[in-house]
Short mmCIF file of C-alpha atoms in Angstrom, two decimals:
data_model
loop_
_atom_site.label_atom_id
_atom_site.label_comp_id
_atom_site.label_asym_id
_atom_site.label_seq_id
_atom_site.Cartn_x
_atom_site.Cartn_y
_atom_site.Cartn_z
CA ILE A 231 1.21 171.82 -192.81
CA LEU A 232 0.37 171.01 -196.42
CA ASN A 233 3.46 172.83 -197.68
CA ILE A 234 5.63 170.84 -195.26
CA LEU A 235 3.96 167.58 -196.31
CA TYR A 236 4.35 168.20 -200.04
CA GLU A 237 7.98 169.21 -199.59
CA ASN A 238 9.02 166.47 -197.15
CA ARG A 239 6.46 163.71 -197.85
CA VAL A 240 6.12 162.94 -194.10
CA ALA A 241 5.19 165.26 -191.20
CA VAL A 242 4.71 164.84 -187.45
CA ILE A 243 2.50 167.17 -185.40
CA LYS A 244 3.07 167.23 -181.64
CA THR A 245 -0.33 167.62 -179.99
CA ASP A 246 -1.73 168.10 -176.49
CA GLY A 247 -4.20 165.34 -177.21
CA LEU A 248 -6.94 164.81 -179.78
CA SER A 249 -10.37 163.28 -179.37
CA LYS A 250 -11.69 160.97 -182.08
CA GLU A 251 -13.98 163.78 -183.17
CA ASP A 252 -11.03 166.23 -183.38
CA LEU A 253 -9.03 163.80 -185.48
CA ILE A 254 -11.89 163.14 -187.90
CA ALA A 255 -12.67 166.86 -188.26
CA PHE A 256 -9.01 167.66 -188.97
CA SER A 257 -8.72 164.81 -191.48
CA LYS A 258 -11.67 166.18 -193.44
CA ARG A 259 -9.70 169.38 -194.08
CA LEU A 260 -7.09 167.23 -195.85
CA GLY A 261 -9.40 164.99 -197.89
CA ASP A 262 -12.26 162.49 -197.74
CA PRO A 263 -11.89 159.67 -195.17
CA ILE A 264 -12.06 156.15 -196.58
CA LEU A 265 -14.61 154.40 -194.40
CA ASN A 266 -13.77 151.11 -192.68
CA LEU A 267 -17.03 149.25 -193.04
CA ASP A 268 -15.71 145.70 -192.72
CA GLY A 269 -14.81 143.96 -189.49
CA GLN A 270 -16.68 146.45 -187.33
CA THR A 271 -16.93 144.34 -184.18
CA ASN A 272 -17.05 146.87 -181.37
CA SER A 273 -18.89 150.09 -180.54
CA ASN A 274 -15.85 152.30 -181.28
CA GLN A 275 -15.54 150.97 -184.82
CA LYS A 276 -19.27 151.24 -185.49
CA GLU A 277 -19.44 154.81 -184.18
CA TYR A 278 -16.27 155.99 -185.95
CA PRO A 279 -16.07 154.22 -189.34
CA GLU A 280 -13.44 156.75 -190.47
CA ILE A 281 -10.96 155.32 -187.97
CA GLN A 282 -9.15 152.00 -188.12
CA PHE A 283 -8.00 150.94 -184.65
CA ILE A 284 -4.53 149.36 -184.79
CA THR A 285 -3.36 147.58 -181.65
CA ASN A 286 -1.35 144.68 -180.26
CA ILE A 287 -3.49 144.41 -177.11
CA ASP A 288 -5.15 140.98 -176.83
CA LYS A 289 -4.05 140.21 -180.37
CA ASN A 290 -1.67 137.42 -181.35
CA THR A 291 0.44 139.35 -183.84
CA GLU A 292 2.86 136.43 -184.20
CA GLN A 293 0.16 134.11 -185.56
CA GLU A 294 -1.58 136.83 -187.58
CA LYS A 295 1.35 137.93 -189.73
CA LYS A 296 -0.75 140.15 -191.92
CA GLY A 297 -1.48 143.80 -192.48
CA ALA A 298 0.88 146.66 -193.22
CA ALA A 299 4.19 144.86 -192.59
CA HIS A 300 5.18 144.99 -196.25
CA TRP A 301 6.34 147.81 -198.54
CA HIS A 302 3.31 149.44 -200.17
CA SER A 303 1.35 152.59 -200.90
CA ASP A 304 -2.19 152.70 -199.50
CA GLN A 305 -5.05 151.77 -201.84
CA SER A 306 -2.77 151.24 -204.85
CA PHE A 307 -4.92 148.26 -205.88
CA LYS A 308 -7.86 150.62 -206.49
CA ASP A 309 -8.63 153.04 -209.31
CA GLU A 310 -8.69 155.94 -206.83
CA VAL A 311 -5.64 155.65 -204.61
CA SER A 312 -5.15 157.15 -201.17
CA SER A 313 -3.88 160.71 -200.80
CA PHE A 314 -2.83 161.11 -197.16
CA THR A 315 -2.76 158.64 -194.28
CA LEU A 316 -2.92 159.82 -190.66
CA LEU A 317 -1.64 157.79 -187.69
CA TYR A 318 -2.44 159.18 -184.24
CA SER A 319 -0.76 157.45 -181.28
CA ILE A 320 -2.83 156.77 -178.17
CA LEU A 321 -0.43 154.19 -176.72
CA ALA A 322 3.16 153.65 -177.87
CA PRO A 323 5.54 150.85 -176.86
CA ASN A 324 8.92 151.57 -175.34
CA HIS A 325 10.54 149.56 -178.13
CA GLY A 326 9.43 148.42 -181.60
CA GLY A 327 6.42 149.16 -183.75
CA GLU A 328 8.10 151.81 -185.90
CA THR A 329 6.99 152.78 -189.41
CA LEU A 330 9.46 152.86 -192.31
CA PHE A 331 9.09 155.28 -195.22
CA CYS A 332 10.64 155.37 -198.66
CA ASP A 333 10.96 158.72 -200.45
CA MET A 334 9.79 157.89 -203.98
CA VAL A 335 10.35 161.43 -205.28
CA LYS A 336 14.01 161.45 -204.31
CA ALA A 337 14.45 157.88 -205.55
CA TYR A 338 13.07 158.87 -208.95
CA LYS A 339 15.22 162.01 -209.15
CA GLU A 340 18.39 159.99 -208.60
CA LEU A 341 17.74 157.51 -211.40
CA PRO A 342 20.00 157.85 -214.47
CA LYS A 343 18.47 160.01 -217.24
CA GLY A 344 18.43 157.13 -219.69
CA PHE A 345 16.56 154.93 -217.24
CA LYS A 346 14.01 157.67 -216.60
CA LYS A 347 13.35 157.93 -220.32
CA LYS A 348 12.98 154.15 -220.60
CA ILE A 349 10.28 153.89 -217.91
CA GLU A 350 8.53 157.24 -218.51
CA ASN A 351 5.33 155.89 -220.10
CA MET A 352 5.11 152.44 -218.52
CA LEU A 353 1.89 151.31 -216.85
CA VAL A 354 2.04 148.93 -213.89
CA GLU A 355 -0.64 146.32 -213.27
CA HIS A 356 -1.85 146.34 -209.66
CA SER A 357 -4.11 143.94 -207.78
CA HIS A 358 -4.58 143.15 -204.11
CA GLY A 359 -2.32 140.39 -202.87
CA VAL A 360 1.36 139.53 -202.74
CA SER A 361 3.41 141.54 -205.24
CA ILE A 362 5.66 139.78 -207.74
CA VAL A 363 8.54 141.70 -206.15
CA ALA A 364 7.56 141.18 -202.50
CA ARG A 365 10.50 141.25 -200.10
CA PRO A 366 11.28 137.94 -198.28
CA ASP A 367 10.07 139.22 -194.88
CA ASP A 368 6.88 140.89 -196.16
CA HIS A 369 3.62 139.93 -194.47
CA ILE A 370 0.45 139.01 -196.37
CA PRO A 371 -1.94 141.97 -196.86
CA VAL A 372 -5.53 141.58 -195.68
CA PRO A 373 -8.13 142.28 -198.42
CA PRO A 374 -11.12 144.53 -197.69
CA LYS A 375 -14.31 142.61 -196.99
CA GLY A 376 -15.92 141.51 -200.24
CA TRP A 377 -13.03 142.72 -202.40
CA ASP A 378 -12.73 141.06 -205.83
CA GLN A 379 -9.24 139.54 -205.73
CA THR A 380 -9.19 139.26 -209.52
CA LYS A 381 -9.62 143.00 -210.09
CA THR A 382 -6.60 144.62 -211.76
CA VAL A 383 -5.98 148.34 -212.26
CA LEU A 384 -3.28 150.26 -214.12
CA HIS A 385 -1.21 153.09 -212.64
CA PRO A 386 1.74 154.93 -214.19
CA LEU A 387 5.12 153.66 -213.04
CA VAL A 388 6.22 157.30 -213.03
CA ARG A 389 3.30 159.20 -211.59
CA ARG A 390 2.82 162.94 -211.33
CA HIS A 391 1.59 164.08 -207.94
CA PRO A 392 -2.10 165.06 -208.26
CA VAL A 393 -1.52 168.39 -206.47
CA THR A 394 2.13 169.41 -206.95
CA GLY A 395 2.79 167.74 -210.32
CA THR A 396 6.10 166.39 -208.99
CA LYS A 397 7.19 163.10 -210.56
CA ALA A 398 7.71 160.02 -208.40
CA LEU A 399 7.98 156.28 -208.78
CA TYR A 400 4.62 154.89 -207.69
CA ALA A 401 3.89 151.73 -205.67
CA ILE A 402 6.54 149.61 -207.34
CA CYS A 403 6.01 146.92 -204.71
CA GLY A 404 3.06 146.04 -202.54
CA THR A 405 0.43 145.40 -205.21
CA SER A 406 2.48 145.44 -208.43
CA GLN A 407 1.84 142.32 -210.53
CA GLY A 408 3.33 143.24 -213.91
CA ILE A 409 3.91 145.92 -216.52
CA LYS A 410 1.54 146.36 -219.45
CA GLY A 411 3.03 145.00 -222.67
CA MET A 412 5.87 143.21 -220.90
CA SER A 413 6.34 139.57 -219.93
CA THR A 414 6.08 138.72 -216.24
CA LYS A 415 9.76 137.76 -216.21
CA GLU A 416 10.86 141.08 -217.73
CA ALA A 417 8.51 143.06 -215.48
CA LYS A 418 9.75 141.31 -212.36
CA LYS A 419 13.35 142.01 -213.33
CA LEU A 420 12.69 145.72 -213.92
CA LEU A 421 10.54 146.20 -210.81
CA THR A 422 13.10 144.33 -208.68
CA GLU A 423 15.83 146.62 -209.97
CA LEU A 424 13.73 149.63 -209.02
CA CYS A 425 12.90 148.17 -205.60
CA ASP A 426 16.57 147.55 -204.87
CA HIS A 427 17.28 151.18 -205.82
CA CYS A 428 14.41 152.70 -203.82
CA LEU A 429 15.06 150.67 -200.68
CA GLU A 430 18.64 151.84 -200.31
CA GLY A 431 19.24 153.42 -196.92
CA ARG A 432 19.59 156.95 -198.32
CA PHE A 433 15.89 156.97 -199.29
CA ILE A 434 14.55 155.41 -196.05
CA LEU A 435 13.17 157.13 -192.95
CA LYS A 436 12.47 155.20 -189.74
CA HIS A 437 9.78 156.84 -187.62
CA THR A 438 9.26 156.08 -183.92
CA HIS A 439 5.74 156.67 -182.63
CA TYR A 440 5.15 158.67 -179.45
CA VAL A 441 1.92 159.21 -177.52
CA LYS A 442 -0.17 162.16 -178.82
CA ASP A 443 1.92 162.47 -182.00
CA LEU A 444 -0.02 162.81 -185.24
CA LEU A 445 1.92 161.35 -188.15
CA ILE A 446 0.78 162.25 -191.70
CA PHE A 447 2.29 160.94 -194.92
CA ASP A 448 1.73 161.61 -198.60
CA ASN A 449 0.90 158.30 -200.31
CA PRO A 450 1.53 159.33 -203.94
CA ALA A 451 5.11 160.27 -203.01
CA THR A 452 6.03 157.48 -200.59
CA MET A 453 5.91 153.81 -199.82
CA HIS A 454 5.75 152.66 -196.21
CA LYS A 455 6.06 149.54 -194.12
CA ALA A 456 5.12 148.74 -190.52
CA VAL A 457 7.77 147.12 -188.36
CA PRO A 458 6.16 143.97 -186.87
CA ILE A 459 5.32 144.14 -183.17
CA PHE A 460 4.63 141.33 -180.72
CA LYS A 461 1.47 140.78 -178.70
CA SER A 462 1.37 143.08 -175.69
CA LYS A 463 2.43 141.58 -172.35
CA ASN A 464 2.29 144.70 -170.18
CA ARG A 465 1.66 148.47 -170.31
CA ASN A 466 5.21 149.18 -171.53
CA ASP A 467 4.73 147.40 -174.85
CA GLN A 468 1.14 148.34 -175.65
CA ARG A 469 0.30 150.06 -178.91
CA LEU A 470 -2.91 151.74 -179.98
CA ILE A 471 -3.04 153.89 -183.11
CA TYR A 472 -5.99 155.62 -184.71
CA ARG A 473 -5.53 155.40 -188.48
CA ILE A 474 -7.42 157.42 -191.07
CA SER A 475 -6.76 156.99 -194.77
CA LEU A 476 -7.92 159.73 -197.13
CA LYS A 477 -8.70 160.20 -200.80
CA GLY A 478 -9.25 163.35 -202.83
CA THR A 479 -7.55 166.71 -202.36
CA PRO A 480 -7.46 169.08 -199.37
CA SER A 481 -10.40 171.49 -199.13
CA VAL A 482 -8.11 174.43 -198.33
CA ILE A 483 -6.39 174.20 -201.73
CA HIS A 484 -9.59 175.24 -203.47
CA HIS A 485 -9.88 178.57 -201.64
#
């Protein structure tokens, strides 16, 4: 599974059904779950802090245009970014609610050599909020409870994968706010140029969720975006996903 993930960036496992305990145990083979300690309002969330419950049931998604409906890489506003993210489908709508992925390894490989050399050692400034190169239809991300909105971190624009060493463009939109040593105007121009390149159709995968599918994606090598979904009106359009975001490296690599 890891070899497939590192080679393809995104993998889907067809399952016969996983309990919450199964999902958490499996995720811990891949890394360390990032606990969801804010907004724990029901017994499920309190009992399983590793899991974020994503749903459109009894939730006005039209009024609450927030969350993952913008191009980003998970946890890029933190010093330690996310490794893998797992999405396990409990309920899936007949239409809508897909997840889009951008292959940042392939996008980097297909840049002109001169451009690669130009950006090789650039550091991008990241902070939680709306990126300076946000797309017009991007939603507003929700900050973690108690997060310091003024905190800024630096990540390489061209980042080597922490396990494979493969080079990729990293989180050029989502939390990007500038480039170290460059004016905001110049940084926005460069990052916009890279966004336009990366978001060409040849680098994009559209994934449809199906019940009992476990979707895993490699955050250092991808960006992703949720397709907005409306509030559920009946069983045919209900969505419920168990999401686990990880940090660190897989335990099996060390054996």
